[in-house]
Every structure is written in structure tokens, then in C-alpha cells.
GROMACS .gro file of C-alpha atoms in nm:
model
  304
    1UNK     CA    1   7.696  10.411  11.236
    2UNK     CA    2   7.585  10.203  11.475
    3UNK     CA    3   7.858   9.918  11.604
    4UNK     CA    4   7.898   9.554  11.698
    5UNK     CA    5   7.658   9.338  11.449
    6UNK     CA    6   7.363   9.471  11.456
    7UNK     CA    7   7.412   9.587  11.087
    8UNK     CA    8   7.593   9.357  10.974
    9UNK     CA    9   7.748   9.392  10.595
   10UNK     CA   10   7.654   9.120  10.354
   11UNK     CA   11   7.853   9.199  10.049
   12UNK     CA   12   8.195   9.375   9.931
   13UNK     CA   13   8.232   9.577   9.658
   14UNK     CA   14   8.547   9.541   9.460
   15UNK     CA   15   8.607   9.846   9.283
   16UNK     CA   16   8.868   9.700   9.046
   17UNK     CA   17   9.194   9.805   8.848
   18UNK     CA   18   8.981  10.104   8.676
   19UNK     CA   19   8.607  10.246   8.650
   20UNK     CA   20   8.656  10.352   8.270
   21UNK     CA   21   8.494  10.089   8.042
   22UNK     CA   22   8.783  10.113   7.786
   23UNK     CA   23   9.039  10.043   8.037
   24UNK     CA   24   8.822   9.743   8.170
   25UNK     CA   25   8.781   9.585   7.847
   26UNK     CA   26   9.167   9.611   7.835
   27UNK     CA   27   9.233   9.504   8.176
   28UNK     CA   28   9.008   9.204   8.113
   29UNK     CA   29   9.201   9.101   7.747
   30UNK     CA   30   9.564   9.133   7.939
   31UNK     CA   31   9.392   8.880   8.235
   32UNK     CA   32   9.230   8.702   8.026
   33UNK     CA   33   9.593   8.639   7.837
   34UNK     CA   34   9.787   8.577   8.162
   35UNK     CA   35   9.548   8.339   8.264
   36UNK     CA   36   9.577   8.121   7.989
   37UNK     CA   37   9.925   8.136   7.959
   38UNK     CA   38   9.959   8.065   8.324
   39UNK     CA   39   9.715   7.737   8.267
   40UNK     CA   40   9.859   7.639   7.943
   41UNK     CA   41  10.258   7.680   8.075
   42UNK     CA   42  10.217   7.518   8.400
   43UNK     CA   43   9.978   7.261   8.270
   44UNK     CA   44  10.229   7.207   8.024
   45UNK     CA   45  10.511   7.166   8.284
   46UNK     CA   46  10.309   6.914   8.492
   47UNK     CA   47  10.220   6.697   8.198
   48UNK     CA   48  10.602   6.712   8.038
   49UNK     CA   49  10.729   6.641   8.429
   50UNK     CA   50  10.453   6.355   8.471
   51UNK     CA   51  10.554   6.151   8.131
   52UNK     CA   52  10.940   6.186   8.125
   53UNK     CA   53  11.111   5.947   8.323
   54UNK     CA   54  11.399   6.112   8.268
   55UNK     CA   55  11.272   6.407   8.449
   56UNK     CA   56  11.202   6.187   8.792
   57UNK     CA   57  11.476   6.388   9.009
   58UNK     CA   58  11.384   6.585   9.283
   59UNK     CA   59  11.436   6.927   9.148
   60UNK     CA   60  11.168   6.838   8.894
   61UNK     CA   61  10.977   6.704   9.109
   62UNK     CA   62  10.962   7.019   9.264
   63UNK     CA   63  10.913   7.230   9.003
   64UNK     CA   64  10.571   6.955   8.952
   65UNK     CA   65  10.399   7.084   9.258
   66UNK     CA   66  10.514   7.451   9.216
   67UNK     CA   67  10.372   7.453   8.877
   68UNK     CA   68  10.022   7.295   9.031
   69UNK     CA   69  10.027   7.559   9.336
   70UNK     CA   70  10.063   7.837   9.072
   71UNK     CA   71   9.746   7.702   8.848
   72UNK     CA   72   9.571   7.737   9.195
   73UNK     CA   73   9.702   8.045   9.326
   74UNK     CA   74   9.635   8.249   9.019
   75UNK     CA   75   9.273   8.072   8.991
   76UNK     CA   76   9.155   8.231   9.325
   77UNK     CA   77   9.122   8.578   9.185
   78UNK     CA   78   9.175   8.561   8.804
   79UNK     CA   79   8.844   8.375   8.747
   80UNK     CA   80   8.659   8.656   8.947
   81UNK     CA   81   8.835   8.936   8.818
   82UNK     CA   82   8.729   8.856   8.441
   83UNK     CA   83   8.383   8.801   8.555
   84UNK     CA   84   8.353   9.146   8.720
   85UNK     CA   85   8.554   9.327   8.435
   86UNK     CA   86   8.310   9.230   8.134
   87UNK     CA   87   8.003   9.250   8.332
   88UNK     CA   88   8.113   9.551   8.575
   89UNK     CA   89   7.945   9.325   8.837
   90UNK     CA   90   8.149   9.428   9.161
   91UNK     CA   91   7.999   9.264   9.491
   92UNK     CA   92   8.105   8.990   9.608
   93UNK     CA   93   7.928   8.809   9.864
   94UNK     CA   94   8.124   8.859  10.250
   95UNK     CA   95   8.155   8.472  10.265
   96UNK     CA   96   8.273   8.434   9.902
   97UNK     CA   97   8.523   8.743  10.033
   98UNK     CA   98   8.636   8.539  10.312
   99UNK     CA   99   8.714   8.234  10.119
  100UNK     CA  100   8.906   8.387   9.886
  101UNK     CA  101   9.134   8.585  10.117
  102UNK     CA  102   9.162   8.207  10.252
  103UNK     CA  103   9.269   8.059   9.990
  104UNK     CA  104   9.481   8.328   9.862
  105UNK     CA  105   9.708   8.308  10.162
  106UNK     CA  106   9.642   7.948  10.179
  107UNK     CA  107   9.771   7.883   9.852
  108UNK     CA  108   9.999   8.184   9.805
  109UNK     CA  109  10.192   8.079  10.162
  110UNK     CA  110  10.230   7.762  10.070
  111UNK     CA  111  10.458   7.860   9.746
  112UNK     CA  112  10.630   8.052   9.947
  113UNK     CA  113  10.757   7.780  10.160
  114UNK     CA  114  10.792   7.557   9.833
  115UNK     CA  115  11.075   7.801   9.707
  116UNK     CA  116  11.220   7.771   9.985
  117UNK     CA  117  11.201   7.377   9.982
  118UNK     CA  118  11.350   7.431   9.655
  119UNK     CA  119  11.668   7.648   9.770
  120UNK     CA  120  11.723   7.373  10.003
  121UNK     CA  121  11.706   7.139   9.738
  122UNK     CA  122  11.966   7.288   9.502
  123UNK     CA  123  12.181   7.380   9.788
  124UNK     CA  124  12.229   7.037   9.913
  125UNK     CA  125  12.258   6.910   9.533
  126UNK     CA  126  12.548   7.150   9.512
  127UNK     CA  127  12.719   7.146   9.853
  128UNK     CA  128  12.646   6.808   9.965
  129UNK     CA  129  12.615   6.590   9.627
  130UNK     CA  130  12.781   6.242   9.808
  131UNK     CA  131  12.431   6.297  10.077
  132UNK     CA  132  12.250   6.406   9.804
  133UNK     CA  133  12.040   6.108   9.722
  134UNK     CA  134  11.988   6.022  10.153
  135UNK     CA  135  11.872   6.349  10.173
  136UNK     CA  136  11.635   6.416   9.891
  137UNK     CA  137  11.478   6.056   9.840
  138UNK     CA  138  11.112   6.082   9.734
  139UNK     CA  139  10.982   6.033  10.092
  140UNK     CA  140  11.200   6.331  10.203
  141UNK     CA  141  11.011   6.532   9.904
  142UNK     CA  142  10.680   6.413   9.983
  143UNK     CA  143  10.749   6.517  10.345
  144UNK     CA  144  10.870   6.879  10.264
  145UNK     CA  145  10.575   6.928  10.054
  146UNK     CA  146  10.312   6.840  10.312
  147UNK     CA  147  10.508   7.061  10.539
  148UNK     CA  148  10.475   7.318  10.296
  149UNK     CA  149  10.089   7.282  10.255
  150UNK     CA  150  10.033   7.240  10.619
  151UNK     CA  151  10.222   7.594  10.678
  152UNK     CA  152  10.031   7.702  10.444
  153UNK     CA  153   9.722   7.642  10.622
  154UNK     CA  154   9.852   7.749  10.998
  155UNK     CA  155   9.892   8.060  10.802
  156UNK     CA  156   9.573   8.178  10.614
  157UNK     CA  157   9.357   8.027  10.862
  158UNK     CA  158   9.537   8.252  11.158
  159UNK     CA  159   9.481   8.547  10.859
  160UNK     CA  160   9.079   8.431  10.802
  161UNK     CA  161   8.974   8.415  11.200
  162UNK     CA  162   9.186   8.733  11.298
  163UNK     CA  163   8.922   8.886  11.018
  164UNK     CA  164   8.588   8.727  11.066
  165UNK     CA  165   8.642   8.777  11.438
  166UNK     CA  166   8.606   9.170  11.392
  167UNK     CA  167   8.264   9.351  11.360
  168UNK     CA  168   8.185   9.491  10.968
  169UNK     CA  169   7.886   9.698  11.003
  170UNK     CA  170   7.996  10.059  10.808
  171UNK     CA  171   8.136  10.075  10.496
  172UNK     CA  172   8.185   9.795  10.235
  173UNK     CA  173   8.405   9.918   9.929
  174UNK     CA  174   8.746   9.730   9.890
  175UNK     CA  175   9.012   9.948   9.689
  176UNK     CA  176   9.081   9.627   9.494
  177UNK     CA  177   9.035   9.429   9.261
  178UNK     CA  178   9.050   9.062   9.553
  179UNK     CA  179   9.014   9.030   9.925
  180UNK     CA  180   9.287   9.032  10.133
  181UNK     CA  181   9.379   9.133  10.469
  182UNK     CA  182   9.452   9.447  10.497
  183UNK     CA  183   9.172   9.644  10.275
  184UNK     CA  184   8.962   9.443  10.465
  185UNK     CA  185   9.057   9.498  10.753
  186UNK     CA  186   9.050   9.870  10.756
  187UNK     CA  187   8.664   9.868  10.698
  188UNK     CA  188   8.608   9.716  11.037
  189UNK     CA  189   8.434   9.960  11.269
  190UNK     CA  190   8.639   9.860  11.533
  191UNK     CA  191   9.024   9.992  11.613
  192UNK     CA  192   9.216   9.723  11.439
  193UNK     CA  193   9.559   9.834  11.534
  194UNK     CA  194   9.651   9.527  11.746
  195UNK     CA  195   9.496   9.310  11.422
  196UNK     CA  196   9.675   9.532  11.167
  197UNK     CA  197  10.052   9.457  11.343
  198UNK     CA  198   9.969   9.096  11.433
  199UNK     CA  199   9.878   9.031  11.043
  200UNK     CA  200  10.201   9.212  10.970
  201UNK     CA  201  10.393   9.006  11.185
  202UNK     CA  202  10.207   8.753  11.037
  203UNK     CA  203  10.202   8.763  10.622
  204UNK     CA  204  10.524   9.030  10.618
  205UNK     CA  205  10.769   8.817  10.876
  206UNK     CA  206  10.724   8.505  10.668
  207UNK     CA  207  10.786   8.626  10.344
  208UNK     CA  208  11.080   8.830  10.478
  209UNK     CA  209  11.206   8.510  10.683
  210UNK     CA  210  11.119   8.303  10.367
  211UNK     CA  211  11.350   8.565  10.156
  212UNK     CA  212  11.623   8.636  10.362
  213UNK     CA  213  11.636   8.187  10.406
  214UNK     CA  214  11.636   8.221  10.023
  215UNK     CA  215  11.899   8.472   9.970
  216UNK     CA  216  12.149   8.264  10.281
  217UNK     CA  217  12.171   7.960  10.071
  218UNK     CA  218  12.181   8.099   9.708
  219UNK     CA  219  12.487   8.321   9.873
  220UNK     CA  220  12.648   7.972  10.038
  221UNK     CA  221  12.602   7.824   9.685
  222UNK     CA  222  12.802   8.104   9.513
  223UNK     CA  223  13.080   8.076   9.786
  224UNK     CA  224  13.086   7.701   9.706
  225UNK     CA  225  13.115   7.737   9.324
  226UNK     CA  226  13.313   8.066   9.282
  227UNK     CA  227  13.638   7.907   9.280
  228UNK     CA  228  13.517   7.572   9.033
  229UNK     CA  229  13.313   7.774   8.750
  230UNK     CA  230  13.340   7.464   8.509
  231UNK     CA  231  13.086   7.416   8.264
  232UNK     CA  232  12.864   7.206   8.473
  233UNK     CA  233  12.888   7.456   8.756
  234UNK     CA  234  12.789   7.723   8.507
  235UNK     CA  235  12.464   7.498   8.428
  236UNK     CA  236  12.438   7.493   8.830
  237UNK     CA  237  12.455   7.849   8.845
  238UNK     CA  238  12.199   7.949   8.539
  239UNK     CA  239  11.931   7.722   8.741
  240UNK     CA  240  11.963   7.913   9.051
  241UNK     CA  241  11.949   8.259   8.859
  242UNK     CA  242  11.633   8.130   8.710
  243UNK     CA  243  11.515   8.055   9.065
  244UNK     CA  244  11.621   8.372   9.205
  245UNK     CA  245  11.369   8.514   8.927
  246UNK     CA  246  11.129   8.345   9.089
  247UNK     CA  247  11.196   8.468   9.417
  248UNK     CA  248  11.216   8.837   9.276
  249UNK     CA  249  10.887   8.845   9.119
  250UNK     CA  250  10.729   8.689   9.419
  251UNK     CA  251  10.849   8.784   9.753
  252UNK     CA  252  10.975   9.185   9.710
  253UNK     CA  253  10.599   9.263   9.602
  254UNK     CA  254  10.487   9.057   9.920
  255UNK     CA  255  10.747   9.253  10.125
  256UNK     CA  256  10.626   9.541  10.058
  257UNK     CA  257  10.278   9.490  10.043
  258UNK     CA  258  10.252   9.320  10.348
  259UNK     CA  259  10.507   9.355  10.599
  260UNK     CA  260  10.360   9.716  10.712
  261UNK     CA  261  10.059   9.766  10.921
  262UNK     CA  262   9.711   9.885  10.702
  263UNK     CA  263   9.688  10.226  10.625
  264UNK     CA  264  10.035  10.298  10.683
  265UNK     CA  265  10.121  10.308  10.282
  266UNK     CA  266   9.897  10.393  10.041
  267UNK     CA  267   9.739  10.018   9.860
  268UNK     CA  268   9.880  10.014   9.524
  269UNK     CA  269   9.631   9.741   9.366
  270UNK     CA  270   9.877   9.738   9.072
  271UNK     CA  271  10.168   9.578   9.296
  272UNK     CA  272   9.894   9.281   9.345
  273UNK     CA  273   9.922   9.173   8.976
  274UNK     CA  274  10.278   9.163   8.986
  275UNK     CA  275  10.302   8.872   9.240
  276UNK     CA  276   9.900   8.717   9.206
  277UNK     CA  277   9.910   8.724   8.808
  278UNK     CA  278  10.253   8.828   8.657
  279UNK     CA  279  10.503   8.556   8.877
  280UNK     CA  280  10.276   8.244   8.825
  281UNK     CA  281  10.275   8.337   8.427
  282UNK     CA  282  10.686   8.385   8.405
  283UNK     CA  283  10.746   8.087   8.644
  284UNK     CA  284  10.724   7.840   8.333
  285UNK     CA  285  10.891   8.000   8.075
  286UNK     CA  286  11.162   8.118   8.301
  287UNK     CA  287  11.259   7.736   8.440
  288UNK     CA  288  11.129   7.608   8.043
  289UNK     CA  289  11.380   7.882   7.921
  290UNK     CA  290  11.648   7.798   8.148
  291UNK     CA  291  11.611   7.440   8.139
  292UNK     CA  292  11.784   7.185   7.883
  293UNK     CA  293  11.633   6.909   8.025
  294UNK     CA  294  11.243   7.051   7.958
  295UNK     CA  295  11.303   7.184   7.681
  296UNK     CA  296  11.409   6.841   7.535
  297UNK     CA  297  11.129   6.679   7.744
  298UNK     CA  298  10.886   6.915   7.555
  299UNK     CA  299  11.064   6.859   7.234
  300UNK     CA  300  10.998   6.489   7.252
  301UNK     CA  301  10.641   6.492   7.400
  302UNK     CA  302  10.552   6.739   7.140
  303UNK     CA  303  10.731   6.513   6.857
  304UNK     CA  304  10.515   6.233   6.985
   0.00000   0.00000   0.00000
């Protein structure tokens, strides 16, 4: 096969969760649930957030945008995967494949750096309540959220040109079900080892750095309440188990999936779910769950 551009490939072929028809039709009723629960719960969130003033602190306000950024995340590959598993339609155009390993990152990034926003949040709540209000006033918020989307970008567009600037003239089948990085990558006809470690630095070292950030200050907020376990520290301490569900679901797939160079592990496309499908659909009944405060809020918008 000749290389460089000179036959250049036009289209991807996803090849899916499964090429039995049975298992397709299955795969497509579980996404096709997950989906709508992950609209419906987070939609549900965002409204119940919006219209309770009572509900205007920053932790919720928070748990607003994370809510939104899960809606989006889940909606760059859900929407495609249903379409491909009821009409076994598998190509995907390569600029459609580019924008949605964009976005992905984009998108998927940018929560990561929320949670962490988050851990921040609760850890100054609990450590420094008098500074509290200085620290976390809505400007502050506004401020760490940009930040977050901004990363976000830096991110996934560093991921997107370290891909479109290598040569894909060979072969064209992704061992997926999306596009992302590294099953891309690896049908470049080009040695990608240099790309392969610099995306691993790149996607792996900030979800590790993200995670380990995560795990410092939920570990400085049990050394702060061990000795006061009152029943308002208790309350304290079942929101940050319900947030370090969160971080489970999300970042220990990520770890693993990305913070290796391609080809060095066999691509398990069933990890993927777990953190593109599975986390964003558990995110609102796990804070809902573990929440007084919503669950009232939804009590009373639902009343009304």
C-alpha cells in the first residue's frame, strides 16, 4: 500500500459492540434506555436546579453544568451508535470521525476538570467554611467553569491535529463502536510511536493528575471530619461518597484506557460504555439519591 496521501481514506468503518443481529437489536434497546435515562435524569436535574431558589449554592450550581456536560458527552456517540445498530450502517464519514473524537475529548475533558472543580468546592465548604462564601461567590464559579471548558478545548484540539496530521491511506476498520485516539491512530500507515506516547501523556496524565487531585482532597476532608462525625458531618460525608462514585465510574475506565500507548493492551470496546454511557446515566440518580435537598426540590416541582 502505497503511502503519504495519495490514497487517501474517506470513510471509517465502525464495527460495533457485536456483528450478530440478535445481539445488535439488544445492544441498541440497552442504548437506547441509557440514553433516555441519561436525557430525562440530567434534564431533570437542570430544570429542578434552574427553578429552586433554594438550590442557588454553589455545589448545585455545579452539579447544573455537570449535568449539561453529561447530556452532551453521552450525545456524541449514543445518537450514532443507535443509528448504526438498527440499520447495521457502519461508515462513518473521516470528517464526521474527526469531529466526534473532538468533541468526545472536548466534552469528556472538560468533566473531568469539573469534578475536580467540584472536590475543590466541597473541600473548601468543609475545611474553610468562615472563607467559604469569598471563595466560592458566583463569579469564582463562573470562572472555574470557563476554565474547565477552555481545558477542555487545549485538550481535544492537541488530540484532533496530532491525528489529522498523520497520513490514512491503508486500512479503515475501527474495532469500535466511536472514534477516538488510539484505534485511530493505529490505522495510520505511518510509525505512530512518538504520536501514540504523546497522546498518552496527553489523555492518560490528565485523568491520572485529575484523579490523584481528586483522591488528595477527599483524603484532607476525611482527616478534617474524622474526629467531629456529628450528624451534619455525616450529611458532609454521604455527599462526598456520592462524588467519589462519580469519580469511580469515570476516571479508572479512562486510566486504563488511555494512559498506555496504542496497541500495547488489547481495546476492550466494552470498557468505553462504562465511562461514555454508564457514568453520565448513574450521575443523577446517584447525587438525586444522595441528596435531601433534590429530592425535596423534585418533590415540590413535581407537586406543582
Amino acid at each position: 500500500m502505497a503511502r503519504g496521501n495519495s490514497s487517501r481514506v474517506t470513510e471509517f468503518i465502525l464495527l460495533g459492540l457485536s456483528d450478530t443481529r440478535e445481539l445488535q437489536l439488544l445492544f441498541f434497546t440497552l442504548f437506547l434506555l441509557a440514553y433516555a435515562m441519561v436525557l430525562l435524569g440530567n434534564l431533570l436535574v437542570i430544570v429542578t436546579v434552574r427553578t429552586d431558589p433554594k438550590l442557588s449554592s454553589p455545589m448545585f450550581f455545579l452539579l447544573c453544568h455537570l449535568s449539561f456536560i453529561d447530556i452532551c458527552y453521552t450525545s456524541v456517540t449514543a445518537p450514532r451508535v443507535l443509528v448504526a445498530l438498527l440499520s447495521g450502517h457502519k461508515a462513518i464519514a473521516f470528517e464526521g470521525c474527526m469531529a466526534q473524537l473532538f468533541f468526545l475529548h472536548f466534552v469528556g475533558s472538560s468533566e473531568m476538570f469539573l469534578l475536580t472543580v467540584m472536590a475543590f468546592d466541597r473541600y473548601t465548604a468543609i475545611c474553610r467554611p468562615l472563607h467559604y462564601t469569598a471563595i466560592m461567590a458566583r463569579r469564582v464559579c463562573w470562572a472555574l467553569v470557563a476554565a474547565c471548558w477552555l481545558g477542555g478545548f487545549i485538550h481535544s484540539i492537541v488530540q484532533t491535529l496530532l491525528t489529522l496530521q498523520l497520513p490514512f491511506c491503508g486500512p479503515n476498520t475501527i474495532h469500535s463502536y466511536f472514534c477516538d485516539v488510539l484505534p485511530v491512530v493505529q490505522l495510520a500507515c505511518t510509525d505512530t510511536a512518538l504520536t501514540e506516547w504523546l497522546m498518552a501523556s496527553n489523555s492518560g496524565l490528565i485523568s491520572l493528575g485529575c484523579f490523584l487531585v481528586l483522591v488528595a482532597s477527599y483524603t484532607l476532608i476525611l482527616a478534617k471530619l474524622r474526629a467531629h462525625l456529628s450528624q451534619g458531618h455525616w450529611k458532609v460525608l454521604s455527599t462526598c461518597a456520592s462524588h467519589v462514585m462519580v469519580v469511580t465510574l469515570l476516571f479508572v475506565p479512562c486510566i486504563f484506557t488511555y494512559l498506555r500507548p496504542a496497541g500495547s493492551l488489547p481495546s476492550n470496546k466494552y470498557v468505553c460504555v462504562i465511562y461514555t454511557t454508564f457514568s453520565p446515566m448513574m450521575n443523577p440518580l446517584i447525587y438525586t439519591l444522595r441528596s435531601h435537598e433534590v429530592k425535596e426540590s423534585m418533590w415540590r416541582l413535581w407537586k406543582r
